[in-house]
PDB file of N, CA and C in Angstrom:
ATOM      1  N   MET A   1       0.903  -1.140  -0.025  1.00  0.00           N
ATOM      2  CA  MET A   1       0.077  -0.004   0.028  1.00  0.00           C
ATOM      3  C   MET A   1       0.841   1.154  -0.050  1.00  0.00           C
ATOM      4  N   ALA A   2       0.714   2.050  -0.900  1.00  0.00           N
ATOM      5  CA  ALA A   2       1.732   3.129  -1.164  1.00  0.00           C
ATOM      6  C   ALA A   2       1.035   4.442  -1.641  1.00  0.00           C
ATOM      7  N   LYS A   3       1.873   5.518  -1.418  1.00  0.00           N
ATOM      8  CA  LYS A   3       1.410   6.818  -1.760  1.00  0.00           C
ATOM      9  C   LYS A   3       1.474   7.086  -3.304  1.00  0.00           C
ATOM     10  N   GLY A   4       2.186   6.309  -3.953  1.00  0.00           N
ATOM     11  CA  GLY A   4       2.475   6.343  -5.512  1.00  0.00           C
ATOM     12  C   GLY A   4       2.522   5.042  -6.167  1.00  0.00           C
ATOM     13  N   ALA A   5       2.775   5.032  -7.455  1.00  0.00           N
ATOM     14  CA  ALA A   5       2.655   3.889  -8.183  1.00  0.00           C
ATOM     15  C   ALA A   5       4.103   3.471  -8.758  1.00  0.00           C
ATOM     16  N   GLY A   6       5.051   3.143  -7.847  1.00  0.00           N
ATOM     17  CA  GLY A   6       6.365   2.745  -8.351  1.00  0.00           C
ATOM     18  C   GLY A   6       7.111   2.048  -7.186  1.00  0.00           C
ATOM     19  N   LEU A   7       8.266   1.558  -7.477  1.00  0.00           N
ATOM     20  CA  LEU A   7       9.077   0.879  -6.444  1.00  0.00           C
ATOM     21  C   LEU A   7       9.759   1.908  -5.429  1.00  0.00           C
ATOM     22  N   GLY A   8       9.847   3.171  -5.818  1.00  0.00           N
ATOM     23  CA  GLY A   8      10.404   4.273  -4.816  1.00  0.00           C
ATOM     24  C   GLY A   8       9.331   4.916  -4.165  1.00  0.00           C
ATOM     25  N   ALA A   9       8.079   4.689  -4.335  1.00  0.00           N
ATOM     26  CA  ALA A   9       6.944   5.211  -3.558  1.00  0.00           C
ATOM     27  C   ALA A   9       7.022   4.840  -2.173  1.00  0.00           C
ATOM     28  N   TRP A  10       6.625   5.686  -1.288  1.00  0.00           N
ATOM     29  CA  TRP A  10       6.604   5.569   0.137  1.00  0.00           C
ATOM     30  C   TRP A  10       5.410   4.670   0.538  1.00  0.00           C
ATOM     31  N   VAL A  11       5.526   3.906   1.669  1.00  0.00           N
ATOM     32  CA  VAL A  11       4.436   3.211   2.203  1.00  0.00           C
ATOM     33  C   VAL A  11       3.316   4.288   2.697  1.00  0.00           C
ATOM     34  N   ASP A  12       1.973   3.951   2.429  1.00  0.00           N
ATOM     35  CA  ASP A  12       0.945   4.790   2.992  1.00  0.00           C
ATOM     36  C   ASP A  12       0.694   4.207   4.401  1.00  0.00           C
ATOM     37  N   ASP A  13       0.442   5.187   5.359  1.00  0.00           N
ATOM     38  CA  ASP A  13       0.295   4.790   6.708  1.00  0.00           C
ATOM     39  C   ASP A  13      -1.248   4.226   6.948  1.00  0.00           C
ATOM     40  N   ASP A  14      -2.083   4.377   6.027  1.00  0.00           N
ATOM     41  CA  ASP A  14      -3.537   3.957   6.269  1.00  0.00           C
ATOM     42  C   ASP A  14      -3.866   2.946   5.135  1.00  0.00           C
ATOM     43  N   PHE A  15      -3.982   1.761   5.355  1.00  0.00           N
ATOM     44  CA  PHE A  15      -4.288   0.611   4.488  1.00  0.00           C
ATOM     45  C   PHE A  15      -5.605   1.079   3.639  1.00  0.00           C
ATOM     46  N   ALA A  16      -6.657   1.454   4.371  1.00  0.00           N
ATOM     47  CA  ALA A  16      -7.899   1.563   3.715  1.00  0.00           C
ATOM     48  C   ALA A  16      -7.911   2.734   2.723  1.00  0.00           C
ATOM     49  N   HIS A  17      -7.095   3.828   2.927  1.00  0.00           N
ATOM     50  CA  HIS A  17      -7.063   5.008   1.979  1.00  0.00           C
ATOM     51  C   HIS A  17      -5.790   5.177   1.347  1.00  0.00           C
ATOM     52  N   ALA A  18      -4.996   4.169   1.233  1.00  0.00           N
ATOM     53  CA  ALA A  18      -3.745   4.162   0.420  1.00  0.00           C
ATOM     54  C   ALA A  18      -4.077   4.615  -1.020  1.00  0.00           C
ATOM     55  N   ARG A  19      -3.309   5.432  -1.720  1.00  0.00           N
ATOM     56  CA  ARG A  19      -3.644   5.760  -2.949  1.00  0.00           C
ATOM     57  C   ARG A  19      -3.330   4.612  -4.039  1.00  0.00           C
ATOM     58  N   GLN A  20      -2.309   3.890  -3.821  1.00  0.00           N
ATOM     59  CA  GLN A  20      -1.965   2.854  -4.674  1.00  0.00           C
ATOM     60  C   GLN A  20      -1.747   1.497  -4.030  1.00  0.00           C
ATOM     61  N   ILE A  21      -2.081   0.344  -4.798  1.00  0.00           N
ATOM     62  CA  ILE A  21      -1.755  -0.892  -4.494  1.00  0.00           C
ATOM     63  C   ILE A  21      -0.606  -1.261  -5.362  1.00  0.00           C
ATOM     64  N   VAL A  22       0.573  -1.666  -4.803  1.00  0.00           N
ATOM     65  CA  VAL A  22       1.700  -1.833  -5.495  1.00  0.00           C
ATOM     66  C   VAL A  22       2.157  -3.314  -5.140  1.00  0.00           C
ATOM     67  N   LEU A  23       2.236  -4.165  -6.154  1.00  0.00           N
ATOM     68  CA  LEU A  23       2.771  -5.611  -6.032  1.00  0.00           C
ATOM     69  C   LEU A  23       4.087  -5.746  -6.569  1.00  0.00           C
ATOM     70  N   VAL A  24       5.116  -6.089  -5.777  1.00  0.00           N
ATOM     71  CA  VAL A  24       6.435  -6.259  -6.139  1.00  0.00           C
ATOM     72  C   VAL A  24       6.592  -7.831  -6.531  1.00  0.00           C
ATOM     73  N   LYS A  25       7.061  -8.085  -7.679  1.00  0.00           N
ATOM     74  CA  LYS A  25       7.223  -9.353  -8.189  1.00  0.00           C
ATOM     75  C   LYS A  25       8.629  -9.921  -7.805  1.00  0.00           C
ATOM     76  N   ASP A  26       8.770 -11.217  -7.741  1.00  0.00           N
ATOM     77  CA  ASP A  26       9.998 -11.851  -7.455  1.00  0.00           C
ATOM     78  C   ASP A  26      11.087 -11.554  -8.568  1.00  0.00           C
ATOM     79  N   SER A  27      10.612 -11.299  -9.744  1.00  0.00           N
ATOM     80  CA  SER A  27      11.516 -10.964 -10.799  1.00  0.00           C
ATOM     81  C   SER A  27      12.163  -9.584 -10.681  1.00  0.00           C
ATOM     82  N   GLY A  28      11.538  -8.786  -9.774  1.00  0.00           N
ATOM     83  CA  GLY A  28      12.023  -7.465  -9.539  1.00  0.00           C
ATOM     84  C   GLY A  28      11.141  -6.270 -10.168  1.00  0.00           C
ATOM     85  N   GLY A  29      10.134  -6.788 -11.022  1.00  0.00           N
ATOM     86  CA  GLY A  29       9.200  -5.942 -11.665  1.00  0.00           C
ATOM     87  C   GLY A  29       8.195  -5.635 -10.626  1.00  0.00           C
ATOM     88  N   PHE A  30       7.188  -4.783 -11.055  1.00  0.00           N
ATOM     89  CA  PHE A  30       6.008  -4.506 -10.134  1.00  0.00           C
ATOM     90  C   PHE A  30       4.839  -4.328 -10.931  1.00  0.00           C
ATOM     91  N   GLU A  31       3.624  -4.220 -10.321  1.00  0.00           N
ATOM     92  CA  GLU A  31       2.389  -4.021 -10.901  1.00  0.00           C
ATOM     93  C   GLU A  31       1.738  -3.025  -9.898  1.00  0.00           C
ATOM     94  N   ALA A  32       1.119  -1.893 -10.411  1.00  0.00           N
ATOM     95  CA  ALA A  32       0.415  -0.979  -9.577  1.00  0.00           C
ATOM     96  C   ALA A  32      -0.987  -0.708 -10.079  1.00  0.00           C
ATOM     97  N   ALA A  33      -1.870  -0.391  -9.062  1.00  0.00           N
ATOM     98  CA  ALA A  33      -3.319  -0.107  -9.515  1.00  0.00           C
ATOM     99  C   ALA A  33      -3.801   0.785  -8.435  1.00  0.00           C
ATOM    100  N   ALA A  34      -4.610   1.765  -8.898  1.00  0.00           N
ATOM    101  CA  ALA A  34      -5.241   2.697  -7.917  1.00  0.00           C
ATOM    102  C   ALA A  34      -6.155   1.990  -7.012  1.00  0.00           C
ATOM    103  N   ASN A  35      -6.155   2.471  -5.780  1.00  0.00           N
ATOM    104  CA  ASN A  35      -7.212   1.967  -4.880  1.00  0.00           C
ATOM    105  C   ASN A  35      -8.490   2.489  -5.075  1.00  0.00           C
ATOM    106  N   PRO A  36      -9.492   1.721  -5.475  1.00  0.00           N
ATOM    107  CA  PRO A  36     -10.757   2.218  -5.904  1.00  0.00           C
ATOM    108  C   PRO A  36     -11.577   2.796  -4.667  1.00  0.00           C
ATOM    109  N   PHE A  37     -11.082   2.526  -3.447  1.00  0.00           N
ATOM    110  CA  PHE A  37     -11.764   2.897  -2.246  1.00  0.00           C
ATOM    111  C   PHE A  37     -10.952   4.065  -1.438  1.00  0.00           C
ATOM    112  N   ALA A  38      -9.919   4.642  -2.057  1.00  0.00           N
ATOM    113  CA  ALA A  38      -9.023   5.571  -1.469  1.00  0.00           C
ATOM    114  C   ALA A  38      -9.870   6.854  -0.932  1.00  0.00           C
ATOM    115  N   ASN A  39     -10.786   7.350  -1.756  1.00  0.00           N
ATOM    116  CA  ASN A  39     -11.571   8.600  -1.359  1.00  0.00           C
ATOM    117  C   ASN A  39     -12.840   8.285  -0.724  1.00  0.00           C
ATOM    118  N   SER A  40     -13.155   7.048  -0.421  1.00  0.00           N
ATOM    119  CA  SER A  40     -14.630   6.685   0.090  1.00  0.00           C
ATOM    120  C   SER A  40     -14.450   6.885   1.537  1.00  0.00           C
ATOM    121  N   ALA A  41     -15.719   7.440   2.062  1.00  0.00           N
ATOM    122  CA  ALA A  41     -15.813   7.460   3.442  1.00  0.00           C
ATOM    123  C   ALA A  41     -16.485   6.243   3.966  1.00  0.00           C
ATOM    124  N   GLY A  42     -16.303   5.888   5.231  1.00  0.00           N
ATOM    125  CA  GLY A  42     -16.885   4.650   5.767  1.00  0.00           C
ATOM    126  C   GLY A  42     -15.845   3.786   6.442  1.00  0.00           C
ATOM    127  N   THR A  43     -16.386   2.958   7.419  1.00  0.00           N
ATOM    128  CA  THR A  43     -15.538   2.057   8.217  1.00  0.00           C
ATOM    129  C   THR A  43     -15.334   0.720   7.374  1.00  0.00           C
ATOM    130  N   GLU A  44     -16.076   0.517   6.450  1.00  0.00           N
ATOM    131  CA  GLU A  44     -15.902  -0.753   5.672  1.00  0.00           C
ATOM    132  C   GLU A  44     -14.902  -0.706   4.544  1.00  0.00           C
ATOM    133  N   ASN A  45     -14.265   0.340   4.324  1.00  0.00           N
ATOM    134  CA  ASN A  45     -13.238   0.613   3.279  1.00  0.00           C
ATOM    135  C   ASN A  45     -12.098  -0.545   3.315  1.00  0.00           C
ATOM    136  N   SER A  46     -11.629  -0.823   4.525  1.00  0.00           N
ATOM    137  CA  SER A  46     -10.589  -1.695   4.682  1.00  0.00           C
ATOM    138  C   SER A  46     -10.904  -3.193   4.248  1.00  0.00           C
ATOM    139  N   THR A  47     -12.182  -3.526   4.669  1.00  0.00           N
ATOM    140  CA  THR A  47     -12.595  -4.790   4.288  1.00  0.00           C
ATOM    141  C   THR A  47     -12.817  -4.791   2.765  1.00  0.00           C
ATOM    142  N   LYS A  48     -13.463  -3.897   2.232  1.00  0.00           N
ATOM    143  CA  LYS A  48     -13.723  -3.732   0.663  1.00  0.00           C
ATOM    144  C   LYS A  48     -12.369  -3.934  -0.060  1.00  0.00           C
ATOM    145  N   LEU A  49     -11.279  -3.110   0.434  1.00  0.00           N
ATOM    146  CA  LEU A  49     -10.073  -3.222  -0.207  1.00  0.00           C
ATOM    147  C   LEU A  49      -9.386  -4.574  -0.139  1.00  0.00           C
ATOM    148  N   ALA A  50      -9.388  -5.122   0.998  1.00  0.00           N
ATOM    149  CA  ALA A  50      -8.849  -6.432   1.042  1.00  0.00           C
ATOM    150  C   ALA A  50      -9.513  -7.450   0.188  1.00  0.00           C
ATOM    151  N   GLN A  51     -10.930  -7.496   0.163  1.00  0.00           N
ATOM    152  CA  GLN A  51     -11.566  -8.259  -0.815  1.00  0.00           C
ATOM    153  C   GLN A  51     -11.246  -7.918  -2.193  1.00  0.00           C
ATOM    154  N   PHE A  52     -11.118  -6.701  -2.600  1.00  0.00           N
ATOM    155  CA  PHE A  52     -10.752  -6.366  -3.990  1.00  0.00           C
ATOM    156  C   PHE A  52      -9.384  -6.780  -4.317  1.00  0.00           C
ATOM    157  N   ILE A  53      -8.349  -6.668  -3.464  1.00  0.00           N
ATOM    158  CA  ILE A  53      -7.150  -7.244  -3.600  1.00  0.00           C
ATOM    159  C   ILE A  53      -7.009  -8.682  -3.929  1.00  0.00           C
ATOM    160  N   LEU A  54      -7.724  -9.418  -3.035  1.00  0.00           N
ATOM    161  CA  LEU A  54      -7.647 -10.882  -2.978  1.00  0.00           C
ATOM    162  C   LEU A  54      -8.332 -11.390  -4.241  1.00  0.00           C
ATOM    163  N   SER A  55      -9.331 -10.627  -4.729  1.00  0.00           N
ATOM    164  CA  SER A  55      -9.977 -11.026  -6.053  1.00  0.00           C
ATOM    165  C   SER A  55      -9.291 -10.631  -7.272  1.00  0.00           C
ATOM    166  N   GLU A  56      -8.617  -9.534  -7.326  1.00  0.00           N
ATOM    167  CA  GLU A  56      -7.952  -9.054  -8.489  1.00  0.00           C
ATOM    168  C   GLU A  56      -6.518  -9.422  -8.735  1.00  0.00           C
ATOM    169  N   PHE A  57      -5.787  -9.828  -7.729  1.00  0.00           N
ATOM    170  CA  PHE A  57      -4.441 -10.181  -7.756  1.00  0.00           C
ATOM    171  C   PHE A  57      -4.069 -11.596  -7.454  1.00  0.00           C
ATOM    172  N   GLN A  58      -3.170 -12.155  -8.218  1.00  0.00           N
ATOM    173  CA  GLN A  58      -2.788 -13.569  -7.933  1.00  0.00           C
ATOM    174  C   GLN A  58      -1.487 -13.614  -7.147  1.00  0.00           C
ATOM    175  N   ASP A  59      -1.265 -14.620  -6.527  1.00  0.00           N
ATOM    176  CA  ASP A  59       0.182 -15.028  -5.926  1.00  0.00           C
ATOM    177  C   ASP A  59       0.600 -13.833  -4.985  1.00  0.00           C
ATOM    178  N   ILE A  60      -0.159 -13.362  -4.037  1.00  0.00           N
ATOM    179  CA  ILE A  60       0.166 -12.419  -3.181  1.00  0.00           C
ATOM    180  C   ILE A  60       1.005 -13.060  -2.037  1.00  0.00           C
ATOM    181  N   GLY A  61       2.327 -12.600  -1.973  1.00  0.00           N
ATOM    182  CA  GLY A  61       3.250 -13.047  -0.902  1.00  0.00           C
ATOM    183  C   GLY A  61       3.065 -12.462   0.418  1.00  0.00           C
ATOM    184  N   ALA A  62       2.648 -11.222   0.442  1.00  0.00           N
ATOM    185  CA  ALA A  62       2.497 -10.533   1.784  1.00  0.00           C
ATOM    186  C   ALA A  62       1.757  -9.167   1.439  1.00  0.00           C
ATOM    187  N   ILE A  63       1.226  -8.573   2.460  1.00  0.00           N
ATOM    188  CA  ILE A  63       0.646  -7.318   2.646  1.00  0.00           C
ATOM    189  C   ILE A  63       1.584  -6.405   3.550  1.00  0.00           C
ATOM    190  N   ILE A  64       1.986  -5.298   3.033  1.00  0.00           N
ATOM    191  CA  ILE A  64       2.678  -4.355   4.019  1.00  0.00           C
ATOM    192  C   ILE A  64       2.042  -3.040   4.017  1.00  0.00           C
ATOM    193  N   ALA A  65       1.643  -2.696   5.272  1.00  0.00           N
ATOM    194  CA  ALA A  65       0.876  -1.404   5.413  1.00  0.00           C
ATOM    195  C   ALA A  65       1.271  -0.661   6.762  1.00  0.00           C
ATOM    196  N   GLY A  66       1.038   0.521   6.818  1.00  0.00           N
ATOM    197  CA  GLY A  66       1.261   1.316   8.145  1.00  0.00           C
ATOM    198  C   GLY A  66       0.294   0.846   9.161  1.00  0.00           C
ATOM    199  N   VAL A  67      -1.032   0.831   8.918  1.00  0.00           N
ATOM    200  CA  VAL A  67      -2.027   0.447   9.745  1.00  0.00           C
ATOM    201  C   VAL A  67      -2.973  -0.310   9.034  1.00  0.00           C
ATOM    202  N   ILE A  68      -3.550  -1.428   9.559  1.00  0.00           N
ATOM    203  CA  ILE A  68      -4.651  -2.209   8.933  1.00  0.00           C
ATOM    204  C   ILE A  68      -5.601  -2.612  10.019  1.00  0.00           C
ATOM    205  N   ASP A  69      -6.921  -2.576   9.622  1.00  0.00           N
ATOM    206  CA  ASP A  69      -8.083  -2.971  10.482  1.00  0.00           C
ATOM    207  C   ASP A  69      -7.966  -4.441  10.639  1.00  0.00           C
ATOM    208  N   PRO A  70      -8.439  -4.967  11.859  1.00  0.00           N
ATOM    209  CA  PRO A  70      -8.439  -6.361  12.148  1.00  0.00           C
ATOM    210  C   PRO A  70      -9.171  -7.160  11.203  1.00  0.00           C
ATOM    211  N   GLU A  71     -10.409  -6.641  10.680  1.00  0.00           N
ATOM    212  CA  GLU A  71     -11.253  -7.288   9.662  1.00  0.00           C
ATOM    213  C   GLU A  71     -10.481  -7.605   8.412  1.00  0.00           C
ATOM    214  N   ALA A  72      -9.812  -6.575   7.867  1.00  0.00           N
ATOM    215  CA  ALA A  72      -8.989  -6.853   6.736  1.00  0.00           C
ATOM    216  C   ALA A  72      -7.844  -7.751   6.877  1.00  0.00           C
ATOM    217  N   LYS A  73      -7.118  -7.699   7.999  1.00  0.00           N
ATOM    218  CA  LYS A  73      -6.066  -8.508   8.430  1.00  0.00           C
ATOM    219  C   LYS A  73      -6.598 -10.017   8.382  1.00  0.00           C
ATOM    220  N   ALA A  74      -7.733 -10.198   8.988  1.00  0.00           N
ATOM    221  CA  ALA A  74      -8.284 -11.477   9.056  1.00  0.00           C
ATOM    222  C   ALA A  74      -8.644 -12.123   7.741  1.00  0.00           C
ATOM    223  N   LEU A  75      -9.032 -11.232   6.791  1.00  0.00           N
ATOM    224  CA  LEU A  75      -9.381 -11.818   5.446  1.00  0.00           C
ATOM    225  C   LEU A  75      -8.026 -12.267   4.737  1.00  0.00           C
ATOM    226  N   PHE A  76      -7.013 -11.453   4.925  1.00  0.00           N
ATOM    227  CA  PHE A  76      -5.696 -11.934   4.331  1.00  0.00           C
ATOM    228  C   PHE A  76      -5.243 -13.180   4.994  1.00  0.00           C
ATOM    229  N   GLU A  77      -5.187 -13.260   6.312  1.00  0.00           N
ATOM    230  CA  GLU A  77      -4.758 -14.451   6.989  1.00  0.00           C
ATOM    231  C   GLU A  77      -5.554 -15.704   6.671  1.00  0.00           C
ATOM    232  N   ASP A  78      -6.775 -15.518   6.467  1.00  0.00           N
ATOM    233  CA  ASP A  78      -7.596 -16.670   6.040  1.00  0.00           C
ATOM    234  C   ASP A  78      -7.232 -17.272   4.648  1.00  0.00           C
ATOM    235  N   LYS A  79      -6.624 -16.456   3.852  1.00  0.00           N
ATOM    236  CA  LYS A  79      -5.966 -16.819   2.534  1.00  0.00           C
ATOM    237  C   LYS A  79      -4.521 -17.083   2.658  1.00  0.00           C
ATOM    238  N   LYS A  80      -3.980 -17.123   3.893  1.00  0.00           N
ATOM    239  CA  LYS A  80      -2.568 -17.497   4.242  1.00  0.00           C
ATOM    240  C   LYS A  80      -1.607 -16.359   3.643  1.00  0.00           C
ATOM    241  N   VAL A  81      -2.077 -15.178   3.656  1.00  0.00           N
ATOM    242  CA  VAL A  81      -1.158 -14.066   3.186  1.00  0.00           C
ATOM    243  C   VAL A  81      -0.904 -13.210   4.460  1.00  0.00           C
ATOM    244  N   PRO A  82       0.465 -13.389   4.843  1.00  0.00           N
ATOM    245  CA  PRO A  82       0.950 -12.614   5.921  1.00  0.00           C
ATOM    246  C   PRO A  82       0.791 -11.106   5.776  1.00  0.00           C
ATOM    247  N   VAL A  83       0.567 -10.464   6.943  1.00  0.00           N
ATOM    248  CA  VAL A  83       0.467  -8.942   6.953  1.00  0.00           C
ATOM    249  C   VAL A  83       1.485  -8.390   7.856  1.00  0.00           C
ATOM    250  N   PHE A  84       2.210  -7.481   7.404  1.00  0.00           N
ATOM    251  CA  PHE A  84       3.293  -6.790   8.047  1.00  0.00           C
ATOM    252  C   PHE A  84       3.112  -5.293   8.177  1.00  0.00           C
ATOM    253  N   LEU A  85       3.544  -4.742   9.367  1.00  0.00           N
ATOM    254  CA  LEU A  85       3.473  -3.340   9.520  1.00  0.00           C
ATOM    255  C   LEU A  85       4.756  -2.646   9.320  1.00  0.00           C
ATOM    256  N   ALA A  86       4.724  -1.457   8.674  1.00  0.00           N
ATOM    257  CA  ALA A  86       5.765  -0.607   8.429  1.00  0.00           C
ATOM    258  C   ALA A  86       5.422   0.799   8.462  1.00  0.00           C
ATOM    259  N   ALA A  87       6.009   1.704   9.206  1.00  0.00           N
ATOM    260  CA  ALA A  87       5.516   3.124   9.297  1.00  0.00           C
ATOM    261  C   ALA A  87       6.265   3.878   8.310  1.00  0.00           C
ATOM    262  N   LYS A  88       7.390   3.449   7.817  1.00  0.00           N
ATOM    263  CA  LYS A  88       8.114   4.260   6.704  1.00  0.00           C
ATOM    264  C   LYS A  88       8.906   3.433   5.840  1.00  0.00           C
ATOM    265  N   GLY A  89       9.330   3.939   4.736  1.00  0.00           N
ATOM    266  CA  GLY A  89      10.057   3.295   3.784  1.00  0.00           C
ATOM    267  C   GLY A  89       9.477   3.081   2.455  1.00  0.00           C
ATOM    268  N   SER A  90      10.331   2.902   1.445  1.00  0.00           N
ATOM    269  CA  SER A  90       9.897   2.716   0.041  1.00  0.00           C
ATOM    270  C   SER A  90       9.298   1.470  -0.224  1.00  0.00           C
ATOM    271  N   VAL A  91       8.526   1.192  -1.265  1.00  0.00           N
ATOM    272  CA  VAL A  91       7.923  -0.053  -1.563  1.00  0.00           C
ATOM    273  C   VAL A  91       9.068  -1.050  -1.770  1.00  0.00           C
ATOM    274  N   MET A  92      10.129  -0.790  -2.429  1.00  0.00           N
ATOM    275  CA  MET A  92      11.282  -1.728  -2.722  1.00  0.00           C
ATOM    276  C   MET A  92      11.935  -2.042  -1.477  1.00  0.00           C
ATOM    277  N   GLU A  93      12.269  -1.019  -0.605  1.00  0.00           N
ATOM    278  CA  GLU A  93      12.924  -1.260   0.687  1.00  0.00           C
ATOM    279  C   GLU A  93      12.078  -2.180   1.510  1.00  0.00           C
ATOM    280  N   LEU A  94      10.887  -1.986   1.500  1.00  0.00           N
ATOM    281  CA  LEU A  94       9.921  -2.929   2.449  1.00  0.00           C
ATOM    282  C   LEU A  94       9.744  -4.306   1.845  1.00  0.00           C
ATOM    283  N   ALA A  95       9.719  -4.415   0.598  1.00  0.00           N
ATOM    284  CA  ALA A  95       9.632  -5.790   0.029  1.00  0.00           C
ATOM    285  C   ALA A  95      10.817  -6.524   0.266  1.00  0.00           C
ATOM    286  N   GLU A  96      12.022  -5.959   0.203  1.00  0.00           N
ATOM    287  CA  GLU A  96      13.316  -6.524   0.606  1.00  0.00           C
ATOM    288  C   GLU A  96      13.356  -6.869   1.986  1.00  0.00           C
ATOM    289  N   ALA A  97      12.823  -5.983   2.853  1.00  0.00           N
ATOM    290  CA  ALA A  97      12.842  -6.232   4.281  1.00  0.00           C
ATOM    291  C   ALA A  97      11.896  -7.419   4.688  1.00  0.00           C
ATOM    292  N   ALA A  98      10.723  -7.590   3.958  1.00  0.00           N
ATOM    293  CA  ALA A  98       9.828  -8.624   4.183  1.00  0.00           C
ATOM    294  C   ALA A  98      10.490  -9.939   3.687  1.00  0.00           C
ATOM    295  N   ARG A  99      11.058  -9.945   2.572  1.00  0.00           N
ATOM    296  CA  ARG A  99      11.772 -11.182   2.088  1.00  0.00           C
ATOM    297  C   ARG A  99      12.904 -11.533   3.145  1.00  0.00           C
ATOM    298  N   ALA A 100      13.517 -10.560   3.756  1.00  0.00           N
ATOM    299  CA  ALA A 100      14.660 -10.859   4.726  1.00  0.00           C
ATOM    300  C   ALA A 100      14.048 -11.407   6.044  1.00  0.00           C
ATOM    301  N   GLY A 101      12.676 -11.154   6.220  1.00  0.00           N
ATOM    302  CA  GLY A 101      12.185 -11.446   7.491  1.00  0.00           C
ATOM    303  C   GLY A 101      12.392 -10.445   8.705  1.00  0.00           C
ATOM    304  N   SER A 102      12.650  -9.166   8.312  1.00  0.00           N
ATOM    305  CA  SER A 102      12.960  -8.170   9.338  1.00  0.00           C
ATOM    306  C   SER A 102      11.770  -7.209   9.527  1.00  0.00           C
ATOM    307  N   LEU A 103      10.528  -7.504   8.980  1.00  0.00           N
ATOM    308  CA  LEU A 103       9.338  -6.650   9.316  1.00  0.00           C
ATOM    309  C   LEU A 103       8.589  -7.235  10.391  1.00  0.00           C
ATOM    310  N   THR A 104       7.830  -6.402  11.161  1.00  0.00           N
ATOM    311  CA  THR A 104       7.017  -6.951  12.162  1.00  0.00           C
ATOM    312  C   THR A 104       5.617  -7.376  11.704  1.00  0.00           C
ATOM    313  N   ARG A 105       5.236  -8.709  12.054  1.00  0.00           N
ATOM    314  CA  ARG A 105       3.899  -9.124  11.733  1.00  0.00           C
ATOM    315  C   ARG A 105       2.851  -8.346  12.426  1.00  0.00           C
ATOM    316  N   ALA A 106       1.702  -8.092  11.756  1.00  0.00           N
ATOM    317  CA  ALA A 106       0.621  -7.403  12.340  1.00  0.00           C
ATOM    318  C   ALA A 106      -0.168  -8.200  13.303  1.00  0.00           C
TER     319      ALA A 106
END
């Protein structure tokens, strides 16, 4: 979950309202998509976004966010997708930290 659509973009501190969904591939490439719920009001945004990610993207290795609601976290964990917390850092830095096992699990 990022503020921009690239590997150098910074993590967004709010999962539900992050501007971009950025998926880093093992090959080093990435895929980005706008968060369709970024500007929506309501407490269900986090759950809707989690459901959207799980339905639209394949082979998700992990989710990295600044803050994530328990309901969204549970949806990912039900699908065996680990959730990590990170308050700062670029998409690439955090992807590498997740691979190295140095991020905190939510």
